[in-house]
XYZ file of C-alpha atoms in Angstrom:
694
model
C 95.674 56.114 -98.381
C 98.213 56.355 -101.400
C 96.924 58.141 -104.460
C 99.733 58.161 -106.994
C 100.563 54.547 -106.410
C 97.444 53.428 -107.948
C 97.159 52.848 -111.580
C 99.827 52.891 -114.071
C 101.810 56.044 -115.055
C 101.516 54.914 -118.690
C 101.157 58.111 -120.729
C 102.911 60.132 -118.060
C 106.355 58.892 -118.726
C 108.502 56.453 -120.588
C 108.081 53.614 -118.036
C 106.675 50.585 -119.606
C 103.648 49.267 -117.828
C 104.158 46.305 -115.452
C 101.175 44.230 -114.545
C 102.769 42.563 -111.680
C 102.863 45.893 -109.779
C 98.990 46.139 -109.891
C 99.177 42.615 -108.573
C 101.184 43.865 -105.629
C 98.754 46.576 -105.080
C 95.923 44.070 -105.246
C 97.787 42.323 -102.272
C 98.236 45.434 -100.472
C 94.791 46.821 -100.582
C 93.168 43.545 -99.947
C 95.334 43.156 -96.750
C 94.404 46.598 -95.631
C 90.487 45.798 -96.244
C 90.551 42.456 -94.498
C 92.331 44.123 -91.565
C 89.938 47.159 -91.272
C 87.039 44.864 -91.630
C 88.236 43.126 -88.479
C 87.458 39.359 -89.531
C 87.305 37.017 -86.559
C 89.244 33.901 -86.901
C 89.065 31.556 -83.877
C 88.820 34.383 -81.349
C 91.659 36.263 -83.101
C 91.668 38.771 -85.871
C 92.211 37.303 -89.295
C 95.203 38.856 -91.109
C 96.381 40.805 -88.052
C 99.301 42.305 -89.954
C 97.119 43.558 -92.826
C 97.935 47.372 -92.116
C 101.224 46.381 -93.502
C 99.677 46.958 -96.824
C 100.214 50.745 -96.511
C 103.939 50.085 -96.243
C 103.715 48.024 -99.564
C 102.034 51.140 -101.321
C 104.844 53.320 -99.815
C 107.523 51.200 -101.368
C 105.638 50.859 -104.754
C 105.077 54.842 -104.765
C 108.747 55.791 -104.058
C 109.823 53.213 -106.880
C 107.461 54.498 -109.439
C 107.815 58.184 -108.877
C 111.580 57.909 -108.733
C 111.607 56.220 -111.944
C 109.550 59.098 -113.474
C 111.624 61.618 -111.850
C 115.010 60.615 -112.630
C 113.894 60.000 -116.343
C 112.414 63.345 -116.706
C 115.349 65.061 -114.706
C 117.816 63.183 -117.021
C 116.105 64.150 -120.166
C 115.606 67.796 -119.058
C 111.742 67.512 -119.230
C 110.940 67.715 -115.533
C 108.668 70.634 -114.497
C 107.072 71.180 -111.118
C 103.841 72.152 -112.742
C 103.802 68.953 -114.781
C 104.581 66.853 -111.601
C 101.794 68.323 -109.486
C 99.335 68.280 -112.359
C 99.769 64.459 -112.406
C 99.414 64.174 -108.940
C 96.269 66.466 -108.778
C 94.760 64.295 -111.461
C 95.428 60.964 -109.769
C 94.365 62.097 -106.263
C 91.776 64.612 -106.171
C 89.006 63.690 -108.315
C 88.390 60.325 -106.593
C 89.205 61.657 -103.255
C 86.708 64.326 -103.498
C 84.004 62.178 -104.588
C 84.344 60.001 -101.719
C 84.438 62.926 -99.357
C 81.116 64.550 -100.931
C 79.389 61.170 -100.713
C 80.376 60.848 -97.130
C 79.016 64.177 -95.807
C 75.380 63.255 -95.651
C 76.040 59.950 -93.994
C 78.151 61.686 -91.461
C 75.236 64.147 -90.878
C 72.723 61.305 -90.544
C 74.783 58.997 -88.487
C 77.450 60.841 -86.372
C 77.055 62.318 -82.999
C 77.839 66.013 -82.575
C 81.467 65.266 -81.183
C 82.017 62.607 -84.027
C 80.620 64.954 -86.548
C 83.046 67.707 -85.598
C 86.139 65.364 -85.667
C 84.798 64.024 -89.055
C 84.657 67.751 -90.298
C 88.013 68.432 -88.944
C 89.545 65.448 -90.753
C 88.084 66.233 -94.010
C 89.622 69.864 -93.727
C 92.940 68.389 -92.793
C 92.764 65.683 -95.734
C 92.128 68.507 -98.146
C 95.089 70.318 -96.729
C 97.099 67.142 -97.006
C 97.660 67.164 -93.119
C 95.408 64.364 -92.105
C 98.508 62.563 -90.492
C 99.288 65.551 -88.366
C 95.624 65.877 -87.461
C 95.382 62.254 -86.221
C 98.584 62.283 -84.400
C 97.552 65.565 -82.659
C 94.432 64.112 -81.346
C 94.704 63.255 -77.813
C 93.702 59.426 -77.511
C 91.234 60.268 -74.555
C 89.355 62.660 -76.605
C 89.352 61.077 -79.938
C 86.684 58.516 -81.246
C 87.643 55.009 -81.331
C 89.536 54.107 -84.432
C 86.814 51.736 -85.892
C 84.320 54.820 -85.895
C 86.492 57.321 -87.846
C 85.226 57.300 -91.604
C 88.568 59.382 -92.564
C 90.991 57.512 -90.513
C 92.800 55.968 -93.617
C 93.435 59.351 -94.934
C 96.733 59.872 -92.806
C 98.812 58.333 -95.471
C 97.791 61.138 -98.029
C 99.375 63.570 -95.884
C 102.637 61.457 -95.567
C 102.799 60.892 -99.148
C 102.146 64.477 -100.303
C 104.541 65.870 -97.772
C 107.095 63.361 -99.209
C 106.387 64.688 -102.636
C 106.903 68.282 -101.752
C 110.133 67.690 -100.393
C 111.365 64.900 -102.587
C 111.640 66.475 -106.049
C 113.515 69.429 -104.593
C 115.929 66.797 -102.995
C 116.527 65.065 -106.226
C 116.826 68.083 -108.196
C 119.368 69.655 -105.875
C 121.466 66.473 -105.693
C 121.290 66.040 -109.467
C 122.777 69.519 -109.987
C 125.420 69.503 -107.223
C 126.199 66.202 -106.300
C 124.791 63.765 -108.812
C 127.762 61.274 -108.428
C 126.616 60.919 -104.796
C 122.825 60.556 -105.526
C 122.645 56.856 -104.483
C 124.730 57.419 -101.347
C 122.462 60.402 -100.200
C 119.364 58.214 -100.700
C 120.858 55.395 -98.722
C 121.964 57.751 -95.975
C 118.397 59.376 -95.862
C 116.821 55.959 -95.898
C 119.180 54.578 -93.063
C 118.551 57.899 -90.960
C 114.747 57.505 -91.352
C 114.748 53.723 -90.561
C 116.999 54.424 -87.278
C 114.570 57.036 -86.266
C 111.507 54.753 -86.701
C 113.157 52.148 -84.534
C 113.842 54.310 -81.829
C 110.458 56.294 -82.024
C 108.441 53.068 -82.232
C 109.281 52.601 -78.516
C 109.631 56.241 -77.303
C 106.819 58.146 -79.455
C 104.876 55.160 -81.246
C 102.008 57.432 -82.433
C 104.351 59.997 -83.962
C 106.290 57.279 -85.619
C 103.216 55.697 -87.199
C 101.833 58.944 -88.458
C 104.703 61.200 -89.355
C 106.855 61.501 -92.666
C 110.252 61.250 -90.933
C 109.628 57.801 -89.727
C 107.757 56.531 -92.922
C 110.325 58.109 -95.480
C 112.541 55.118 -95.476
C 109.879 52.951 -96.934
C 109.357 55.380 -100.101
C 113.058 55.689 -100.323
C 113.523 51.918 -100.456
C 111.572 52.008 -103.693
C 113.523 55.047 -104.773
C 116.825 53.324 -104.053
C 115.603 50.393 -106.076
C 114.693 52.629 -109.001
C 117.957 54.317 -108.939
C 119.797 51.057 -109.136
C 117.769 49.739 -111.909
C 118.146 53.068 -114.070
C 121.879 53.260 -113.323
C 122.264 49.531 -114.437
C 123.747 48.822 -110.936
C 121.149 46.137 -109.809
C 122.693 42.872 -109.538
C 121.218 40.204 -111.995
C 121.173 37.265 -109.488
C 121.194 34.883 -112.748
C 121.501 31.682 -110.808
C 119.011 32.702 -108.154
C 116.510 34.758 -110.253
C 113.748 32.325 -110.628
C 113.864 31.803 -106.647
C 113.987 35.561 -105.803
C 110.016 36.294 -106.504
C 109.240 33.331 -104.231
C 111.407 34.648 -101.467
C 110.065 38.044 -101.875
C 106.440 36.801 -101.764
C 107.243 34.881 -98.612
C 108.935 38.035 -96.923
C 105.913 39.901 -97.844
C 103.076 37.479 -97.064
C 104.218 35.685 -94.037
C 104.235 39.031 -91.952
C 100.662 39.842 -92.992
C 99.543 36.651 -90.868
C 102.208 36.697 -88.039
C 102.595 40.333 -87.335
C 99.696 42.102 -84.633
C 99.402 45.533 -83.309
C 101.880 44.535 -80.758
C 104.515 45.293 -83.149
C 104.670 49.005 -83.253
C 104.904 49.613 -87.172
C 107.149 51.005 -88.564
C 110.370 49.622 -87.165
C 113.156 47.191 -87.941
C 110.573 44.268 -88.403
C 108.796 46.381 -91.006
C 111.849 46.076 -93.304
C 111.106 42.461 -93.781
C 107.837 43.123 -95.800
C 109.473 46.031 -97.412
C 112.414 43.785 -98.567
C 109.919 41.298 -99.874
C 108.194 44.067 -101.831
C 111.600 45.322 -103.224
C 112.287 41.778 -104.388
C 108.997 41.526 -106.256
C 109.374 44.769 -107.906
C 112.834 43.976 -109.038
C 112.590 40.459 -110.175
C 109.073 39.667 -110.679
C 107.686 39.774 -114.231
C 109.127 36.505 -115.615
C 107.414 32.919 -115.957
C 107.724 31.821 -112.399
C 104.615 31.060 -110.485
C 104.709 34.325 -108.293
C 104.819 36.397 -111.202
C 102.012 34.627 -113.152
C 99.635 35.086 -110.117
C 100.533 38.701 -109.961
C 99.971 39.333 -113.537
C 96.568 37.105 -113.597
C 93.576 39.310 -114.564
C 91.856 39.135 -111.062
C 94.879 40.680 -109.390
C 95.550 43.163 -112.091
C 91.922 44.402 -112.122
C 91.902 44.827 -108.121
C 95.247 46.601 -108.647
C 93.667 49.063 -111.101
C 90.935 50.094 -108.805
C 92.955 49.775 -105.551
C 93.175 53.599 -104.946
C 89.391 54.212 -105.166
C 88.831 50.844 -103.318
C 91.175 52.054 -100.626
C 89.274 55.572 -100.446
C 85.777 53.876 -100.186
C 86.346 51.044 -97.804
C 86.684 52.900 -94.469
C 83.771 55.212 -94.827
C 81.543 52.287 -95.935
C 82.685 50.119 -92.992
C 82.475 52.692 -90.364
C 79.117 54.004 -91.146
C 77.781 50.458 -91.344
C 79.226 49.823 -87.935
C 77.505 52.943 -86.514
C 74.144 52.337 -88.313
C 73.919 48.648 -87.143
C 74.753 49.349 -83.330
C 75.483 45.674 -82.894
C 78.873 44.288 -84.168
C 78.810 43.269 -87.759
C 78.763 39.768 -88.773
C 81.397 38.407 -91.144
C 78.883 37.854 -93.747
C 77.711 41.507 -93.465
C 81.282 42.570 -93.793
C 81.751 40.571 -97.007
C 78.630 42.396 -98.406
C 80.063 45.541 -97.461
C 83.475 45.024 -98.975
C 81.596 43.679 -102.096
C 79.803 47.138 -102.168
C 83.423 48.789 -102.021
C 84.452 46.912 -105.117
C 81.441 48.012 -107.075
C 81.887 51.602 -105.889
C 85.582 51.638 -106.701
C 84.813 49.989 -110.097
C 82.487 52.733 -110.852
C 84.684 55.600 -109.659
C 87.704 54.060 -111.619
C 85.653 54.174 -114.928
C 83.502 57.442 -114.166
C 85.886 59.531 -112.417
C 89.647 58.209 -112.314
C 90.178 57.433 -116.130
C 88.495 60.496 -117.388
C 90.848 62.636 -115.200
C 93.876 60.845 -115.044
C 95.513 61.376 -118.437
C 96.245 64.360 -120.781
C 94.048 63.108 -123.306
C 91.101 62.977 -120.858
C 89.573 66.054 -119.458
C 91.563 69.277 -119.632
C 93.252 70.917 -116.550
C 90.434 73.488 -116.609
C 88.059 70.829 -115.897
C 90.206 69.440 -113.357
C 90.540 72.831 -111.728
C 86.838 73.675 -111.885
C 85.897 70.120 -110.533
C 88.504 70.011 -107.624
C 87.961 73.759 -106.720
C 84.036 73.615 -106.473
C 83.995 70.326 -104.745
C 86.715 71.479 -102.210
C 84.719 74.597 -101.569
C 81.693 72.775 -100.959
C 83.225 70.324 -98.599
C 85.137 73.022 -96.786
C 81.923 75.098 -96.368
C 79.885 72.270 -95.041
C 82.360 71.347 -92.613
C 83.106 74.715 -91.484
C 79.383 75.280 -90.760
C 79.314 71.890 -88.737
C 82.239 73.223 -86.762
C 80.757 76.638 -86.018
C 77.378 75.177 -84.854
C 79.449 72.615 -82.684
C 78.059 69.552 -84.346
C 74.569 70.507 -84.663
C 73.375 68.790 -81.363
C 70.030 70.180 -81.994
C 69.485 67.294 -84.453
C 68.798 65.153 -81.530
C 66.127 64.825 -78.614
C 67.199 66.566 -75.454
C 68.453 63.486 -73.468
C 71.269 63.128 -76.391
C 71.905 66.783 -76.956
C 72.347 67.528 -73.187
C 75.579 65.489 -72.933
C 77.452 67.775 -75.602
C 77.075 70.690 -73.572
C 80.131 72.374 -72.247
C 80.053 70.325 -68.909
C 80.812 67.277 -70.863
C 82.740 68.418 -73.696
C 85.142 70.536 -71.992
C 88.157 69.047 -69.892
C 89.461 70.122 -66.431
C 91.672 73.209 -66.959
C 92.853 76.164 -64.785
C 94.434 79.345 -65.470
C 97.707 77.542 -66.798
C 95.764 75.521 -69.261
C 94.213 71.952 -69.892
C 94.941 69.709 -67.197
C 95.496 66.405 -68.998
C 98.216 68.149 -71.185
C 100.219 68.963 -68.276
C 103.331 67.035 -66.804
C 102.333 65.542 -63.597
C 105.647 63.590 -63.532
C 107.350 67.073 -63.382
C 105.215 68.226 -60.719
C 103.055 70.440 -62.950
C 99.224 69.842 -62.106
C 95.940 71.677 -61.904
C 94.594 73.344 -58.802
C 91.178 74.759 -58.357
C 89.358 76.896 -55.701
C 90.522 79.374 -53.170
C 94.148 78.711 -52.078
C 93.078 79.864 -48.492
C 90.170 77.473 -48.509
C 90.357 75.476 -45.233
C 89.442 71.971 -46.593
C 91.937 70.446 -49.412
C 90.850 67.868 -51.760
C 93.055 65.594 -54.020
C 91.869 63.795 -57.117
C 93.928 60.934 -58.327
C 93.508 58.341 -61.078
C 92.991 58.084 -64.781
C 90.483 59.681 -67.178
C 87.351 58.369 -65.197
C 88.630 60.565 -62.231
C 89.354 63.479 -64.761
C 85.656 63.350 -65.619
C 84.692 63.159 -61.914
C 86.799 66.215 -61.100
C 84.668 68.174 -63.496
C 81.793 67.853 -61.150
C 83.906 68.149 -57.993
C 85.291 71.228 -59.278
C 81.563 72.955 -59.514
C 81.143 71.855 -55.988
C 84.307 73.412 -54.430
C 82.822 76.790 -53.450
C 79.669 75.095 -51.687
C 82.231 72.957 -49.688
C 84.651 75.841 -48.975
C 87.565 73.647 -50.530
C 90.396 73.560 -52.903
C 91.321 70.865 -55.254
C 94.552 69.533 -56.577
C 94.163 67.517 -59.700
C 96.596 64.579 -60.078
C 94.680 62.601 -62.649
C 96.715 61.339 -65.786
C 95.045 59.285 -68.651
C 95.515 55.566 -68.516
C 97.401 55.933 -65.198
C 95.753 54.632 -62.056
C 97.391 55.330 -58.839
C 99.580 52.550 -57.099
C 103.102 52.356 -55.701
C 105.839 51.446 -58.429
C 103.228 50.444 -60.890
C 103.017 51.605 -64.711
C 100.708 50.862 -67.682
C 101.695 49.379 -70.940
C 99.889 49.143 -74.295
C 101.098 46.372 -76.674
C 103.727 45.870 -74.305
C 104.985 49.510 -74.782
C 104.820 52.205 -72.136
C 102.665 55.215 -73.092
C 104.738 58.381 -72.413
C 102.042 59.748 -70.141
C 102.437 56.897 -67.495
C 105.894 56.548 -66.766
C 106.974 55.340 -63.146
C 107.878 58.916 -62.336
C 104.056 59.997 -62.513
C 103.289 57.702 -59.357
C 106.349 58.689 -57.759
C 105.469 62.544 -58.170
C 101.964 61.736 -56.822
C 103.123 59.866 -53.957
C 105.666 62.679 -52.995
C 102.893 65.334 -53.151
C 100.661 63.205 -50.856
C 103.239 62.612 -48.332
C 104.301 66.305 -48.242
C 100.758 67.482 -47.909
C 98.870 67.930 -44.449
C 95.959 65.484 -43.900
C 93.325 66.055 -46.851
C 90.501 64.338 -48.562
C 91.812 62.049 -51.565
C 89.451 60.885 -54.061
C 90.991 57.677 -55.814
C 89.552 55.787 -58.494
C 90.022 54.251 -62.041
C 88.849 51.824 -64.737
C 90.778 49.168 -62.847
C 89.098 46.217 -64.403
C 90.372 47.364 -67.828
C 93.988 47.306 -66.760
C 93.571 44.032 -65.139
C 92.399 42.637 -68.450
C 88.889 41.949 -67.350
C 86.963 44.855 -68.893
C 85.934 45.076 -72.669
C 87.448 47.829 -74.312
C 89.042 49.060 -77.465
C 91.888 47.185 -79.266
C 94.862 49.109 -77.652
C 94.212 47.810 -74.124
C 96.243 49.196 -71.264
C 97.591 46.703 -68.922
C 98.660 47.572 -65.422
C 102.102 45.927 -64.348
C 104.935 46.262 -61.767
C 107.920 48.584 -62.819
C 111.138 46.817 -63.588
C 112.481 45.078 -60.644
C 109.333 45.270 -58.366
C 108.187 41.938 -56.931
C 110.579 39.521 -58.362
C 109.572 35.834 -58.070
C 105.935 36.917 -57.599
C 103.103 36.719 -60.248
C 102.613 40.190 -61.766
C 98.958 40.127 -60.736
C 99.813 39.561 -57.107
C 102.382 42.534 -57.272
C 100.037 44.755 -58.715
C 97.301 43.830 -56.018
C 99.834 44.526 -53.286
C 100.970 47.863 -54.509
C 97.617 49.011 -54.818
C 96.677 48.123 -51.435
C 99.904 49.578 -50.266
C 99.314 53.020 -51.835
C 95.830 53.267 -50.267
C 96.924 52.254 -46.924
C 99.953 54.564 -47.145
C 97.496 57.381 -47.483
C 95.598 56.371 -44.674
C 98.725 56.197 -42.539
C 99.708 59.601 -43.442
C 96.432 60.814 -41.987
C 94.643 61.382 -45.355
C 90.711 60.512 -45.689
C 90.447 58.590 -48.535
C 87.296 58.222 -50.863
C 87.878 54.956 -52.811
C 85.580 54.690 -55.937
C 85.033 51.248 -57.158
C 84.707 50.629 -60.847
C 81.772 51.908 -62.953
C 80.042 49.179 -65.106
C 81.159 49.486 -68.722
C 78.363 49.405 -71.431
C 78.794 47.387 -74.448
C 78.490 50.324 -77.010
C 78.303 54.066 -76.459
C 74.867 54.826 -75.009
C 74.519 58.091 -76.872
C 75.119 56.450 -80.245
C 72.661 53.787 -79.160
C 70.007 56.174 -78.363
C 70.762 58.407 -81.454
C 70.168 55.390 -83.781
C 67.022 54.024 -81.841
C 65.120 56.919 -80.135
C 62.600 58.510 -82.679
C 63.547 61.883 -84.079
C 60.207 63.580 -83.223
C 60.524 64.629 -79.549
C 57.072 63.548 -78.486
C 57.632 60.268 -79.779
C 61.030 60.084 -78.242
C 59.514 60.778 -74.609
C 57.093 57.811 -75.103
C 60.197 55.662 -76.305
C 62.099 56.645 -73.374
C 59.194 55.960 -70.914
C 59.425 52.192 -71.797
C 62.344 50.509 -69.649
C 62.557 47.763 -72.162
C 64.068 50.049 -74.675
C 66.937 51.232 -72.610
C 70.602 50.287 -73.010
C 71.459 48.287 -69.797
C 74.499 46.187 -68.640
C 73.619 42.832 -67.078
C 74.322 43.109 -63.381
C 75.959 39.584 -63.267
C 78.244 40.427 -66.207
C 79.540 43.490 -64.458
C 80.207 41.730 -61.261
C 81.953 39.049 -63.097
C 84.356 41.649 -64.829
C 84.820 43.670 -61.806
C 85.393 40.703 -59.542
C 89.450 40.967 -59.422
C 89.098 44.735 -58.885
C 86.652 44.283 -56.132
C 88.932 41.815 -54.418
C 91.936 44.238 -54.314
C 89.687 47.061 -53.085
C 87.835 44.895 -50.420
C 91.228 43.585 -49.164
C 92.200 47.075 -47.833
C 91.612 47.035 -44.200
C 88.798 48.926 -42.738
C 89.758 52.385 -41.479
C 87.699 55.202 -40.256
C 89.345 57.401 -42.583
C 88.453 55.176 -45.543
C 85.031 55.716 -47.412
C 84.031 53.067 -49.910
C 81.915 54.324 -52.917
C 80.028 51.870 -55.096
C 78.636 53.436 -58.300
C 76.800 50.327 -58.827
C 74.539 51.295 -56.011
C 73.535 54.398 -58.116
C 73.272 52.433 -61.435
C 72.418 48.779 -60.867
C 69.302 47.130 -59.438
C 67.567 50.346 -58.910
C 65.177 51.076 -61.793
C 65.645 47.676 -63.491
C 66.242 44.563 -61.406
C 69.350 42.642 -62.525
C 70.723 45.326 -64.724
C 72.863 48.423 -64.393
C 71.319 51.479 -66.473
C 73.144 53.841 -68.689
C 70.378 56.416 -68.885
C 66.834 56.819 -67.606
C 63.894 58.588 -69.186
C 65.404 62.042 -68.794
C 69.177 61.797 -67.912
C 72.018 60.025 -69.866
C 74.523 58.980 -67.313
C 77.268 57.974 -69.466
C 79.648 60.110 -71.838
C 80.733 56.995 -73.737
C 80.506 53.356 -72.982
C 82.755 53.735 -69.835
C 83.033 57.306 -68.450
C 80.123 58.714 -66.803
C 78.718 62.073 -67.996
C 78.525 65.207 -66.017
C 75.187 64.316 -64.922
C 76.323 60.848 -63.695
C 79.275 61.945 -61.934
C 77.086 65.059 -60.156
C 74.685 62.272 -59.060
C 77.591 60.224 -57.712
C 79.143 63.267 -56.142
C 75.933 63.983 -54.413
C 76.020 60.612 -52.826
C 79.636 60.848 -51.773
C 79.037 64.143 -50.299
C 75.965 62.825 -48.117
C 78.261 59.925 -46.793
C 81.221 62.288 -46.070
C 79.056 64.497 -44.101
C 77.816 61.600 -41.953
C 81.258 59.980 -41.631
C 83.760 63.083 -41.482
C 81.588 66.163 -40.169
C 84.680 67.985 -39.297
C 85.449 68.315 -42.917
C 82.102 69.176 -44.240
C 81.270 71.515 -41.249
C 83.261 74.338 -42.717
C 81.204 75.357 -45.418
C 80.193 78.882 -46.124
């Protein structure tokens, strides 16, 4: 996260050390640690707004660096070389130690795709572009956030990008518009905040990760520094004793009340930002808040907060992966204690020797940073060249990282999932003059299904139009929302375009499916759950669930009425964890031992059949309520996976094949087996379609 905020700038400028700012850092880093540890509290996440700790650090950083820059520029002592040397001393040594220490754990614990993602994130971090890397990742392709060891490095990129631009901004205004410096700062702050508020609804991921929507937080601290140095900060003498208490309330309350439903940063983020500003400006006296912030436990944690932040995510993530089962609160406390010990050692052995000019020389810094970076880049580069070294694992695991599973459907115009179905831009496969036409529609489950379907097109003498969109099942006047915000890839126009394509096409075979229980709130998933809901104004006066069910039924019925043959694929059982990750941690590395282990069904990862039926019950009711039709073929993946090799359970793999790519998507093998069953039924039910093969 934030490097230059941690630790005082004593010895680098004339700014007096303020222990209460270290106390603020302690609050910020503790909030982030508790948030990422995901402690449970009566079924909800404790300190659900803990991610705001990042925002607190941004404000502190903007304040301290602006104070230093303005003093140095005013005294004509500023140099870019000196500025960036200080930044390098603050950032690089501890960062590189954490990265190098993480490499062997990543090698030992991460699956090939996750290891490649880790390697890319390390490279992006060293280039101060981790925020761009995380933003550019498609959520479908990306590893779940709780399994990303370098997830927290995004703020490094934000901060460094700010400090590349910011000194130039200040110098330019100091030279040509010094009298208007404060006005320019405020204008930039207001513009960034307005952009953040708009983007939090329209482009929430970009708003979270990128500098233009984060700059206002750093500039808030900068404006405070400018007001103080210019002697223009109001004294508020009559209320001064109360202001630290007000600031603490504005800062602390959102940490408890805010959740991920509040797409940070936005106007609501201004509340804890204002609280931080009040504490920086008015804490330090004899009031109770200042006394707490200046107490030795707070100051001690504040001093090691940079290293503590760097260590906490790799420690938590590698522990999650290693344990397979969810971490207990007691184990999380133990892990955070380990983080404190590692951070303390890093502070004394790495940060302090490098941080000041009286410590190690710039030559030592250059040698350490250069050699460490070279090692990290070399290792990560080799990992990427070998595509994650799948050979580390037995064949059943290594097989799912072949091209069939790791690639995505794409035609000669590019990857399908990055095309705009809403604008009528979708993939097509097979010979254009093929007599049989297929459509595939739904979310990422159908996207994976279409990989197997594409391979089968030549033998079926068919062509395929791919209308899948991630997190966007098919239905009339339906949309999905995550945390009450509509994702840009599933706007109402997507289903309108799909419907128009279907109704303008001659009778064809339409494969329909999705992870429907997830959208109905019945299926366990990641934190950001997508909910299926009616578009605005649809089904007024009725419960949302009723309208959703009606519109799904209507969509299928309309396809049948148009003459299409519909293959309706019921939900796939969802595994509690990624089966490949489970096997990687439990199957012996020795291939002979692995075969023996896999031959015992008691070792397999399964989903209790009763649990699956309970979670899929609402989805089954919707699909079952669609009237029977000779052109409707119902497909139940459970018949392939459940009550077959193990009674009362749905398997995720057998002794030779892994049927899942992750905890809910079928692998290429799984979809190929499912498609084989579908074709057998199609050949019996609709011989006129299947009789045209070469």
